[in-house]
Amino acid sequence: MSVLVAGAGPAGLLVAAELALAGVGVRVVDRLPARSAFCRGFTLNARSLELLDRRGLAGRFLAEGPTVPFTMFADPSRPLDLTTLASDHPYVLGIPQTRTEELLEQWLAELGVPVEWGHEVVGLRAGDTGVDVTLAPGGTVRADYLVGCDGSRSTVRKLAGIGFPGTDATRFGLLADVELADPEALPFGMTTGVDGTVFAIPRPGYLRVVIDEPHPPEDRDTPVTLDYFQRQLDRVLGYRVELRAPRWLSRFSDAARQADRYVAGRVMLAGDAAHVHPPAGAVGVNVALADAMNLGWKLAATVRGHAPAGLLGTYDDERRSSGAVVLRTTRAQSVLGDPDPRLDPVRELLAELAALPQVNDYLVELVTGVGTRYDMGVPGEHPWLGRLVPDLGLVVDGEPTSLARLLRPGRPVLLWFAERPPRVPGTVVLCRAECPVHPGIEGILVRPDGFAAWISTAADPQPQSTLDAALATWCAPPPSLAG
Ligand SMILES: Cc1cc2nc3c(=O)[nH]c(=O)nc-3n(C[C@H](O)[C@H](O)[C@H](O)COP(=O)(O)OP(=O)(O)OC[C@H]3O[C@@H](n4cnc5c(N)ncnc54)[C@H](O)[C@@H]3O)c2cc1C
């Protein structure tokens, strides 16, 4: 087996699918006996939908729930407008995380890889040529690479000795998926009580109730019982709203930590295993998918032997700096959510700023990840360079198509709109295309994850040497095809 993926959450499922798509042998194990029925997240954002679109999958997800053209930064009462977001999907999709995972698992099964439930990673020994991974049950198996997608308490991260520096929790919250004895007793949205606020979010067949927990027990792993949650809710409200039929009771915090390496030799981390942050903005699934999409094709090229030197290292560079932005953004929102009245002037000022279109646009690019720009190491002034290229409408061989469609096989694509196309390595799809909406573009090298690695335009022409440099950085040819 080439790659073992630990964890069948969003990160593990997508990274495994990317590997399978590239023809790499992959196993996915998860310690749970079956997918958990508890649903944590309920959203997919613009960036996730764009990425899923590059594999022809967005439609499956969009069929599952409503979309809303707004998101938030810190203050749920002042939504940010997404309609001006430079995205193919300028909205948030409401979809239970469990359903997202089911759809990803289905995609993985279509690619021939079943999830192996009930197998926990309990040991690993990484060497220069592979990783010996101990599974319980299952014994020791050998993989060329191990990807730890095993969540915030990642065993893989700990066993690999990867540091997880950051800040400890200072604020705690409680969450209860419950029903109300009297359905009218608590309105949806925010209710201000005598000792804090209550958020009541309608979910299919139940209510998610979220409150602060100013004095958590010494042992933060103490299970949250319905009785305990009821008492905390009564305290916040100052009156009793009777809860019943608990489905899931949980505690969360504003702890923020990030792995000090995402790649440690033959062991990699993605998703919550690599970063934890305050829940503000509900982005964890989305960041996990962005990690997976960035890692998958790079690891696949490495396994298949045609990766340029250092390609895996760019996963570490790109996603660790993106993760740092997520930590900063969620921490900022968490601070702004502190009920301390001394923060009121800051909140008011931010609300005034966010009402300005430019600030709105800046914030929505930040919280959705749509503003993500990687350093491609080549010159160029085009605004798409280093960013996800929009799903361009194209004409190829007289037939209409689109960039997202061309990217479905997960290979790099050189779109060439001018005369005399260059020679490219055999791993790259060279596509002579017309792009009626953007007639000034001469060529774009698009990585398998949809990011522009090189662009030449009539206004900003780039010499062949810069294209060669980009090809050598992202898509070196297999030795048999070199030269
Ligand atoms: C209450 C709550 C609400 C949230 N709401 C949202 C939201 O609306 N939108 C959003 O984007 N994000 C949300 N999040 C965050 C989101 O749930 C996580 O960020 C996301 O699940 C991370 O995905 P992952 O694949 O990295 O890890 P996980 O989903 O945690 O998956 C890790 C998997 O690894 C398995 N595993 C663990 N240890 C081992 C082992 N040793 N061996 C094998 N398998 C193992 C686990 O069983 C699990 O299946 C929310 C989180 C919480 C707690």
Coordinates of C-alpha atoms and ligand atoms in Angstrom, one line a residue:
M1 CA 0.0 0.0 0.0
S2 CA 1.3 3.4 -0.9
V3 CA -0.6 5.7 1.5
L4 CA -2.5 5.0 4.7
V5 CA -4.9 7.7 5.7
A6 CA -5.9 7.8 9.4
G7 CA -9.3 9.3 9.9
A8 CA -12.5 9.3 7.7
G9 CA -13.6 12.9 8.4
P10 CA -13.8 15.5 5.6
A11 CA -10.0 15.8 5.4
G12 CA -9.2 12.1 5.3
L13 CA -12.0 11.3 2.8
L14 CA -11.0 14.0 0.3
V15 CA -7.2 13.4 0.5
A16 CA -7.9 9.7 -0.1
A17 CA -10.1 10.4 -3.0
E18 CA -7.5 12.7 -4.6
L19 CA -4.9 9.9 -4.2
A20 CA -7.3 7.3 -5.7
L21 CA -8.1 9.6 -8.6
A22 CA -4.4 9.8 -9.4
G23 CA -4.2 6.0 -9.3
V24 CA -2.3 5.8 -6.0
G25 CA -3.0 2.8 -3.7
V26 CA -4.6 4.1 -0.6
R27 CA -6.3 2.7 2.6
V28 CA -8.5 4.8 4.9
V29 CA -9.0 3.6 8.5
D30 CA -11.1 5.2 11.2
R31 CA -11.3 4.1 14.8
L32 CA -15.1 4.5 15.0
P33 CA -17.2 1.4 14.2
A34 CA -19.3 3.5 11.9
R35 CA -19.8 7.2 11.0
S36 CA -20.9 9.2 14.0
A37 CA -24.5 10.2 14.1
F38 CA -23.6 13.5 15.8
C39 CA -23.4 16.4 13.4
R40 CA -20.9 19.1 14.2
G41 CA -20.9 21.5 11.3
F42 CA -23.7 22.6 9.0
T43 CA -22.0 24.7 6.3
L44 CA -19.9 24.6 3.3
N45 CA -18.5 27.9 2.1
A46 CA -17.7 29.3 -1.3
R47 CA -14.1 28.0 -1.4
S48 CA -15.2 24.4 -0.6
L49 CA -17.8 24.5 -3.4
E50 CA -15.2 25.9 -5.8
L51 CA -12.8 23.1 -5.0
L52 CA -15.5 20.4 -5.2
D53 CA -16.5 21.8 -8.5
R54 CA -12.9 21.1 -9.9
R55 CA -13.7 17.5 -9.5
G56 CA -17.3 17.7 -10.8
L57 CA -18.8 17.2 -7.4
A58 CA -20.3 20.5 -6.4
G59 CA -23.7 19.7 -7.9
R60 CA -24.1 16.7 -5.6
F61 CA -23.6 18.9 -2.6
L62 CA -25.7 21.9 -3.8
A63 CA -28.6 19.5 -4.3
E64 CA -28.6 18.8 -0.5
G65 CA -29.6 22.1 1.0
P66 CA -30.4 25.8 0.7
T67 CA -27.8 28.5 0.0
V68 CA -27.7 31.9 1.6
P69 CA -25.8 34.9 0.2
F70 CA -24.3 36.1 3.5
T71 CA -21.8 35.0 6.1
M72 CA -20.6 36.6 9.4
F73 CA -17.6 38.0 11.1
A74 CA -17.9 38.0 14.9
D75 CA -21.4 39.6 15.0
P76 CA -24.3 37.3 13.9
S77 CA -26.7 40.2 14.0
R78 CA -24.7 42.0 11.2
P79 CA -24.3 39.6 8.3
L80 CA -21.6 40.2 5.6
D81 CA -22.8 40.3 2.0
L82 CA -21.4 37.5 -0.2
T83 CA -23.0 38.6 -3.5
T84 CA -20.0 40.7 -4.5
L85 CA -17.5 37.9 -3.7
A86 CA -15.3 37.0 -6.7
S87 CA -16.4 33.3 -6.6
D88 CA -18.3 30.9 -8.8
H89 CA -20.3 30.1 -5.7
P90 CA -20.9 33.4 -3.8
Y91 CA -22.9 31.9 -1.0
V92 CA -22.9 29.5 2.0
L93 CA -24.5 26.1 1.5
G94 CA -26.5 24.7 4.5
I95 CA -25.6 21.0 4.6
P96 CA -25.1 18.8 7.7
Q97 CA -21.4 17.8 8.1
T98 CA -22.5 14.1 8.3
R99 CA -24.1 14.4 4.8
T100 CA -20.9 16.1 3.5
E101 CA -19.0 13.1 4.8
E102 CA -21.4 10.6 3.3
L103 CA -21.1 12.2 -0.1
L104 CA -17.3 12.2 0.1
E105 CA -17.3 8.6 1.2
Q106 CA -19.6 7.8 -1.7
W107 CA -17.2 9.5 -4.1
L108 CA -14.3 7.6 -2.6
A109 CA -16.2 4.3 -3.0
E110 CA -16.8 5.2 -6.7
L111 CA -13.0 5.5 -7.0
G112 CA -12.7 2.0 -5.5
V113 CA -11.7 2.7 -1.9
P114 CA -13.9 1.6 1.0
V115 CA -13.5 3.2 4.4
E116 CA -12.2 0.6 6.9
W117 CA -14.2 1.5 10.0
G118 CA -13.2 0.1 13.4
H119 CA -9.4 0.3 13.0
E120 CA -7.5 2.7 15.2
V121 CA -3.9 3.9 14.6
V122 CA -2.2 3.2 17.9
G123 CA 1.5 3.2 16.9
L124 CA 3.9 4.3 14.2
R125 CA 7.5 4.1 13.3
A126 CA 8.6 6.3 10.4
G127 CA 11.8 5.6 8.5
D128 CA 13.5 6.9 5.3
T129 CA 11.7 4.4 3.1
G130 CA 8.3 4.0 4.7
V131 CA 6.1 4.0 7.8
D132 CA 5.2 1.0 10.0
V133 CA 1.7 1.7 11.4
T134 CA 0.1 -0.3 14.1
L135 CA -3.6 -0.7 13.8
A136 CA -5.9 -2.0 16.5
P137 CA -7.2 -4.4 15.4
G138 CA -5.1 -5.2 12.4
G139 CA -1.5 -5.3 13.6
T140 CA 1.4 -3.6 11.9
V141 CA 1.1 -2.6 8.3
R142 CA 3.7 -0.8 6.1
A143 CA 2.9 2.2 4.0
D144 CA 5.1 4.5 1.9
Y145 CA 3.4 7.5 3.5
L146 CA 0.9 8.1 6.4
V147 CA -1.5 11.0 6.4
G148 CA -2.9 11.9 9.8
C149 CA -6.4 13.2 9.3
D150 CA -7.4 12.0 12.8
G151 CA -8.8 15.2 14.2
S152 CA -7.8 17.7 16.9
R153 CA -6.4 15.1 19.3
S154 CA -4.5 13.5 16.6
T155 CA -2.7 10.3 17.6
V156 CA -0.6 10.5 14.4
R157 CA 0.6 14.0 15.3
K158 CA 1.6 12.9 18.8
L159 CA 3.3 9.7 17.7
A160 CA 5.2 11.5 15.0
G161 CA 6.5 14.0 17.6
I162 CA 5.1 17.0 15.8
G163 CA 4.7 20.0 18.1
F164 CA 1.4 21.7 18.5
P165 CA 2.1 25.1 20.0
G166 CA -0.6 27.7 20.6
T167 CA -2.8 29.2 23.2
D168 CA -4.8 27.3 25.9
A169 CA -8.5 27.8 26.3
T170 CA -9.6 30.9 28.2
R171 CA -13.3 30.7 27.4
F172 CA -15.6 27.7 27.3
G173 CA -19.0 27.1 25.7
L174 CA -21.6 24.4 25.9
L175 CA -23.6 22.9 23.1
A176 CA -26.8 20.8 23.4
D177 CA -28.7 19.3 20.5
V178 CA -32.1 18.9 22.2
E179 CA -35.8 19.4 22.0
L180 CA -37.9 21.9 24.1
A181 CA -40.7 20.7 26.3
D182 CA -42.5 23.8 25.1
P183 CA -41.4 24.6 21.6
E184 CA -42.4 28.2 22.0
A185 CA -40.3 28.7 25.1
L186 CA -37.1 29.9 23.4
P187 CA -37.0 31.9 20.2
F188 CA -34.6 31.1 17.4
G189 CA -31.5 33.3 17.3
M190 CA -29.9 35.1 20.2
T191 CA -31.6 35.7 23.6
T192 CA -30.0 37.9 26.2
G193 CA -30.5 36.5 29.7
V194 CA -29.6 37.7 33.1
D195 CA -26.1 36.1 33.0
G196 CA -25.1 35.9 29.3
T197 CA -26.6 35.0 26.0
V198 CA -28.2 31.9 24.5
F199 CA -28.1 31.0 20.8
A200 CA -30.9 28.7 19.6
I201 CA -30.3 27.4 16.1
P202 CA -33.1 25.3 14.4
R203 CA -31.9 22.0 13.1
P204 CA -33.8 19.3 11.3
G205 CA -36.1 17.8 14.1
Y206 CA -34.2 19.4 17.0
L207 CA -32.7 22.6 18.4
R208 CA -29.0 23.4 18.9
V209 CA -28.6 25.5 22.0
V210 CA -25.3 27.2 22.7
I211 CA -24.3 29.0 25.9
D212 CA -21.1 30.3 27.6
E213 CA -19.7 28.2 30.4
P214 CA -17.8 30.7 32.6
H215 CA -16.8 28.1 35.2
P216 CA -16.0 24.7 33.5
P217 CA -15.1 21.7 35.7
E218 CA -11.4 21.2 36.5
D219 CA -11.4 18.2 34.2
R220 CA -12.6 19.6 30.9
D221 CA -13.2 16.1 29.6
T222 CA -16.0 15.6 32.2
P223 CA -19.1 14.6 30.1
V224 CA -21.8 17.3 29.8
T225 CA -25.1 15.8 31.1
L226 CA -28.5 17.1 30.3
D227 CA -29.0 18.0 34.0
Y228 CA -25.8 20.0 34.0
F229 CA -26.7 21.8 30.8
Q230 CA -30.2 22.5 32.1
R231 CA -28.8 24.2 35.2
Q232 CA -26.3 26.3 33.1
L233 CA -29.2 27.4 30.8
D234 CA -31.4 28.3 33.7
R235 CA -28.6 30.4 35.2
V236 CA -28.0 32.3 31.9
L237 CA -31.7 32.9 31.2
G238 CA -32.7 33.6 34.8
Y239 CA -35.8 31.4 34.2
R240 CA -36.4 27.8 33.2
V241 CA -36.8 26.5 29.7
E242 CA -37.2 22.8 30.0
L243 CA -35.0 20.7 27.7
R244 CA -35.6 17.1 26.8
A245 CA -34.5 14.4 24.3
P246 CA -30.8 15.2 24.3
R247 CA -29.0 13.9 21.1
W248 CA -25.6 15.4 21.7
L249 CA -24.1 17.4 24.5
S250 CA -20.6 18.9 24.2
R251 CA -18.1 21.4 25.5
F252 CA -15.9 23.6 23.2
S253 CA -13.3 26.3 23.8
D254 CA -11.3 29.1 22.2
A255 CA -8.0 27.1 22.3
A256 CA -5.9 27.8 19.2
R257 CA -3.0 25.6 18.2
Q258 CA -1.2 24.8 15.0
A259 CA 1.2 21.9 14.2
D260 CA 4.7 23.2 13.8
R261 CA 5.1 21.0 10.7
Y262 CA 2.5 19.6 8.4
V263 CA 5.1 17.4 6.8
A264 CA 7.5 15.4 8.9
G265 CA 9.3 13.0 6.5
R266 CA 6.8 10.5 5.4
V267 CA 4.1 11.6 7.8
M268 CA 1.7 14.4 7.0
L269 CA -1.1 16.1 8.8
A270 CA -4.3 17.7 7.4
G271 CA -7.5 19.2 8.8
D272 CA -8.1 19.5 12.6
A273 CA -5.0 17.2 13.2
A274 CA -3.0 20.2 12.0
H275 CA -4.9 23.1 13.5
V276 CA -7.5 23.8 16.1
H277 CA -9.1 27.2 16.6
P278 CA -12.2 28.9 18.1
P279 CA -15.4 27.8 16.5
A280 CA -16.1 31.4 15.3
G281 CA -17.3 31.5 11.7
A282 CA -17.7 27.7 11.4
V283 CA -14.9 27.1 9.0
G284 CA -13.3 23.8 10.2
V285 CA -14.7 21.5 7.5
N286 CA -13.8 24.0 4.9
V287 CA -10.3 24.4 6.0
A288 CA -9.9 20.6 6.2
L289 CA -11.1 20.3 2.6
A290 CA -8.7 23.0 1.4
D291 CA -5.8 21.2 3.1
A292 CA -6.8 17.9 1.5
M293 CA -7.1 19.4 -1.9
N294 CA -3.7 21.0 -1.6
L295 CA -2.0 17.8 -0.3
G296 CA -3.7 15.2 -2.5
W297 CA -2.1 15.9 -5.9
K298 CA 1.3 16.7 -4.4
L299 CA 1.4 13.5 -2.5
A300 CA 0.1 11.5 -5.5
A301 CA 2.9 13.0 -7.7
T302 CA 5.4 12.1 -5.0
V303 CA 4.3 8.5 -4.8
R304 CA 4.2 8.1 -8.5
G305 CA 7.7 9.4 -8.8
H306 CA 7.1 12.5 -11.0
A307 CA 7.0 15.2 -8.3
P308 CA 9.6 17.9 -8.5
A309 CA 12.0 18.1 -5.6
G310 CA 10.3 20.1 -2.8
L311 CA 6.7 19.7 -4.0
L312 CA 5.5 18.2 -0.7
G313 CA 7.3 21.0 1.1
T314 CA 5.0 23.5 -0.7
Y315 CA 2.0 21.8 1.1
D316 CA 3.6 22.7 4.4
D317 CA 4.4 26.3 3.3
E318 CA 1.1 27.0 1.7
R319 CA -1.3 25.4 4.1
R320 CA 0.6 26.3 7.3
S321 CA 0.5 30.0 6.3
S322 CA -3.2 29.6 5.4
G323 CA -3.8 27.9 8.7
A324 CA -2.1 30.7 10.6
V325 CA -4.6 33.2 8.9
V326 CA -7.5 31.0 10.1
L327 CA -6.2 31.0 13.6
R328 CA -5.8 34.8 13.6
T329 CA -9.2 35.4 12.1
T330 CA -11.0 33.0 14.5
R331 CA -9.1 34.3 17.5
A332 CA -10.1 37.9 16.5
Q333 CA -13.7 36.9 16.3
S334 CA -13.5 35.0 19.6
V335 CA -12.1 38.1 21.4
L336 CA -14.9 40.2 19.8
G337 CA -17.4 37.7 21.2
D338 CA -16.3 38.3 24.8
P339 CA -19.2 39.8 26.6
D340 CA -16.9 42.3 28.4
P341 CA -18.6 45.7 27.9
R342 CA -15.2 47.4 27.5
L343 CA -15.1 45.8 24.0
D344 CA -18.3 47.5 23.0
P345 CA -16.6 50.4 21.3
V346 CA -14.4 48.0 19.3
R347 CA -17.5 46.1 18.2
E348 CA -19.3 49.3 17.2
L349 CA -16.3 50.5 15.3
L350 CA -15.9 47.2 13.5
A351 CA -19.6 47.2 12.6
E352 CA -19.2 50.7 11.0
L353 CA -16.2 49.5 9.1
A354 CA -17.8 46.3 7.9
A355 CA -20.7 48.3 6.4
L356 CA -18.2 49.8 4.0
P357 CA -18.2 47.7 0.8
Q358 CA -14.4 47.4 0.6
V359 CA -14.2 46.2 4.2
N360 CA -17.1 43.8 3.6
D361 CA -15.3 42.4 0.6
Y362 CA -12.0 42.1 2.4
L363 CA -13.6 40.3 5.3
V364 CA -15.6 37.8 3.2
E365 CA -12.4 36.9 1.2
L366 CA -10.7 36.3 4.5
V367 CA -13.3 34.2 6.2
T368 CA -14.2 32.1 3.2
G369 CA -10.6 31.6 2.1
V370 CA -11.4 32.9 -1.4
G371 CA -8.7 35.5 -0.9
T372 CA -6.1 32.8 -0.5
R373 CA -3.0 33.5 -2.7
Y374 CA 0.1 31.3 -2.8
D375 CA 3.5 32.4 -3.9
M376 CA 4.1 30.7 -7.2
G377 CA 7.7 32.0 -7.5
V378 CA 7.3 33.4 -11.0
P379 CA 6.8 37.0 -12.1
G380 CA 3.4 38.3 -13.3
E381 CA 0.9 40.9 -12.4
H382 CA -2.3 39.2 -13.3
P383 CA -4.7 39.1 -10.3
W384 CA -5.3 35.4 -10.7
L385 CA -1.6 34.4 -10.4
G386 CA -1.4 32.4 -7.2
R387 CA -5.1 32.3 -6.8
L388 CA -7.9 29.8 -7.7
V389 CA -8.7 30.5 -11.4
P390 CA -12.4 31.2 -11.9
D391 CA -14.3 28.5 -13.8
L392 CA -13.6 30.0 -17.2
G393 CA -16.0 29.2 -20.0
L394 CA -13.8 27.8 -22.8
V395 CA -14.1 26.6 -26.4
V396 CA -11.9 23.5 -27.1
D397 CA -12.0 21.9 -30.6
G398 CA -15.0 24.0 -31.4
E399 CA -16.9 22.6 -28.4
P400 CA -17.9 24.6 -25.3
T401 CA -16.4 23.4 -22.0
S402 CA -15.1 24.9 -18.8
L403 CA -11.9 25.0 -16.8
A404 CA -13.5 23.1 -13.9
R405 CA -14.4 20.3 -16.3
L406 CA -10.9 20.1 -17.7
L407 CA -9.5 19.7 -14.1
R408 CA -11.8 16.8 -13.2
P409 CA -9.1 14.1 -13.8
G410 CA -6.9 16.0 -11.3
R411 CA -4.0 16.8 -13.6
P412 CA -2.2 20.1 -14.3
V413 CA -3.6 21.9 -17.3
L414 CA -1.8 24.3 -19.5
L415 CA -4.4 26.4 -21.2
W416 CA -2.9 27.9 -24.4
F417 CA -4.8 30.6 -26.2
A418 CA -2.1 31.9 -28.5
E419 CA -0.1 30.5 -31.5
R420 CA 2.7 27.9 -31.2
P421 CA 2.0 26.0 -28.0
P422 CA 5.1 25.1 -26.0
R423 CA 6.3 21.6 -25.2
V424 CA 5.1 20.4 -21.8
P425 CA 6.0 17.4 -19.6
G426 CA 3.8 14.3 -20.2
T427 CA 2.1 14.8 -16.9
V428 CA 0.6 18.1 -18.0
V429 CA -2.6 18.3 -20.1
L430 CA -1.9 20.9 -22.9
C431 CA -5.2 22.4 -24.0
R432 CA -5.5 24.7 -27.0
A433 CA -8.5 26.8 -26.1
E434 CA -10.4 29.9 -26.8
C435 CA -11.7 32.0 -24.0
P436 CA -14.2 34.5 -25.5
V437 CA -14.7 36.4 -22.2
H438 CA -11.0 37.0 -21.6
P439 CA -9.4 37.5 -25.0
G440 CA -6.2 39.0 -23.7
I441 CA -4.8 35.9 -22.1
E442 CA -2.1 33.9 -23.9
G443 CA -1.6 31.0 -21.5
I444 CA -2.3 29.8 -18.0
L445 CA -0.7 26.9 -16.1
V446 CA -3.3 25.6 -13.7
R447 CA -2.3 23.3 -11.0
P448 CA -4.6 20.2 -10.3
D449 CA -6.1 22.1 -7.3
G450 CA -7.2 24.9 -9.7
F451 CA -4.6 27.5 -8.7
A452 CA -2.8 29.6 -11.4
A453 CA 0.9 28.8 -11.3
W454 CA 1.8 31.0 -14.3
I455 CA -0.1 33.4 -16.5
S456 CA 0.9 35.3 -19.6
T457 CA -1.3 38.0 -21.2
A458 CA -0.9 40.4 -24.1
A459 CA -0.6 43.2 -21.5
D460 CA 1.9 41.4 -19.3
P461 CA 3.7 38.8 -21.5
Q462 CA 5.9 36.3 -19.8
P463 CA 8.9 34.6 -21.4
Q464 CA 9.1 30.9 -22.0
S465 CA 11.8 30.7 -19.3
T466 CA 9.2 31.6 -16.6
L467 CA 6.8 28.9 -17.9
D468 CA 9.7 26.4 -17.8
A469 CA 10.4 27.5 -14.2
A470 CA 6.7 27.0 -13.2
L471 CA 6.6 23.6 -14.9
A472 CA 9.7 22.6 -13.1
T473 CA 8.3 23.7 -9.7
W474 CA 4.9 22.1 -10.0
C475 CA 5.0 19.4 -12.7
A476 CA 8.4 18.0 -13.4
P477 CA 8.2 15.2 -16.0
P478 CA 8.7 11.5 -15.1
P479 CA 12.3 10.5 -16.0
S480 CA 11.1 8.5 -18.9
L481 CA 9.6 11.5 -20.6
A482 CA 12.1 14.1 -19.6
G483 CA 13.9 16.0 -22.4
Ligands
LIG1 C1 -19.9 22.0 17.6 C2 -19.1 22.2 16.3 C3 -19.7 22.8 15.2 C4 -19.0 23.0 14.1 N1 -19.6 23.6 13.0 C5 -18.9 23.7 11.8 C6 -19.5 24.3 10.7 O1 -20.7 24.7 10.7 N2 -18.8 24.4 9.5 C7 -17.5 24.0 9.5 O2 -16.8 24.1 8.4 N3 -16.9 23.4 10.5 C8 -17.5 23.2 11.7 N4 -17.0 22.6 12.8 C9 -15.6 22.1 12.7 C10 -15.5 20.8 12.0 O3 -16.4 19.9 12.6 C11 -14.1 20.2 12.0 O4 -13.2 21.2 11.8 C12 -13.9 19.1 11.0 O5 -14.7 18.0 11.3 C13 -12.5 18.7 10.8 O6 -12.4 17.7 9.9 P1 -11.2 16.6 10.0 O7 -11.4 15.6 8.8 O8 -9.9 17.3 10.0 O9 -11.4 15.9 11.4 P2 -12.6 15.1 12.0 O10 -13.9 15.4 11.3 O11 -12.5 15.3 13.4 O12 -12.3 13.6 11.6 C14 -11.3 12.9 12.3 C15 -11.6 11.4 12.2 O13 -10.4 10.7 12.7 C16 -10.9 9.6 13.4 N5 -9.8 9.2 14.3 C17 -9.4 9.8 15.4 N6 -8.3 9.2 16.0 C18 -8.0 8.1 15.2 C19 -7.0 7.1 15.2 N7 -6.1 7.1 16.1 N8 -7.1 6.2 14.2 C20 -8.0 6.2 13.3 N9 -9.0 7.1 13.2 C21 -9.0 8.1 14.1 C22 -12.1 10.0 14.1 O14 -12.9 9.0 14.5 C23 -12.8 10.9 13.0 O15 -13.7 10.2 12.2 C24 -17.7 22.5 14.0 C25 -17.1 21.8 15.1 C26 -17.8 21.7 16.2 C27 -17.2 20.9 17.4

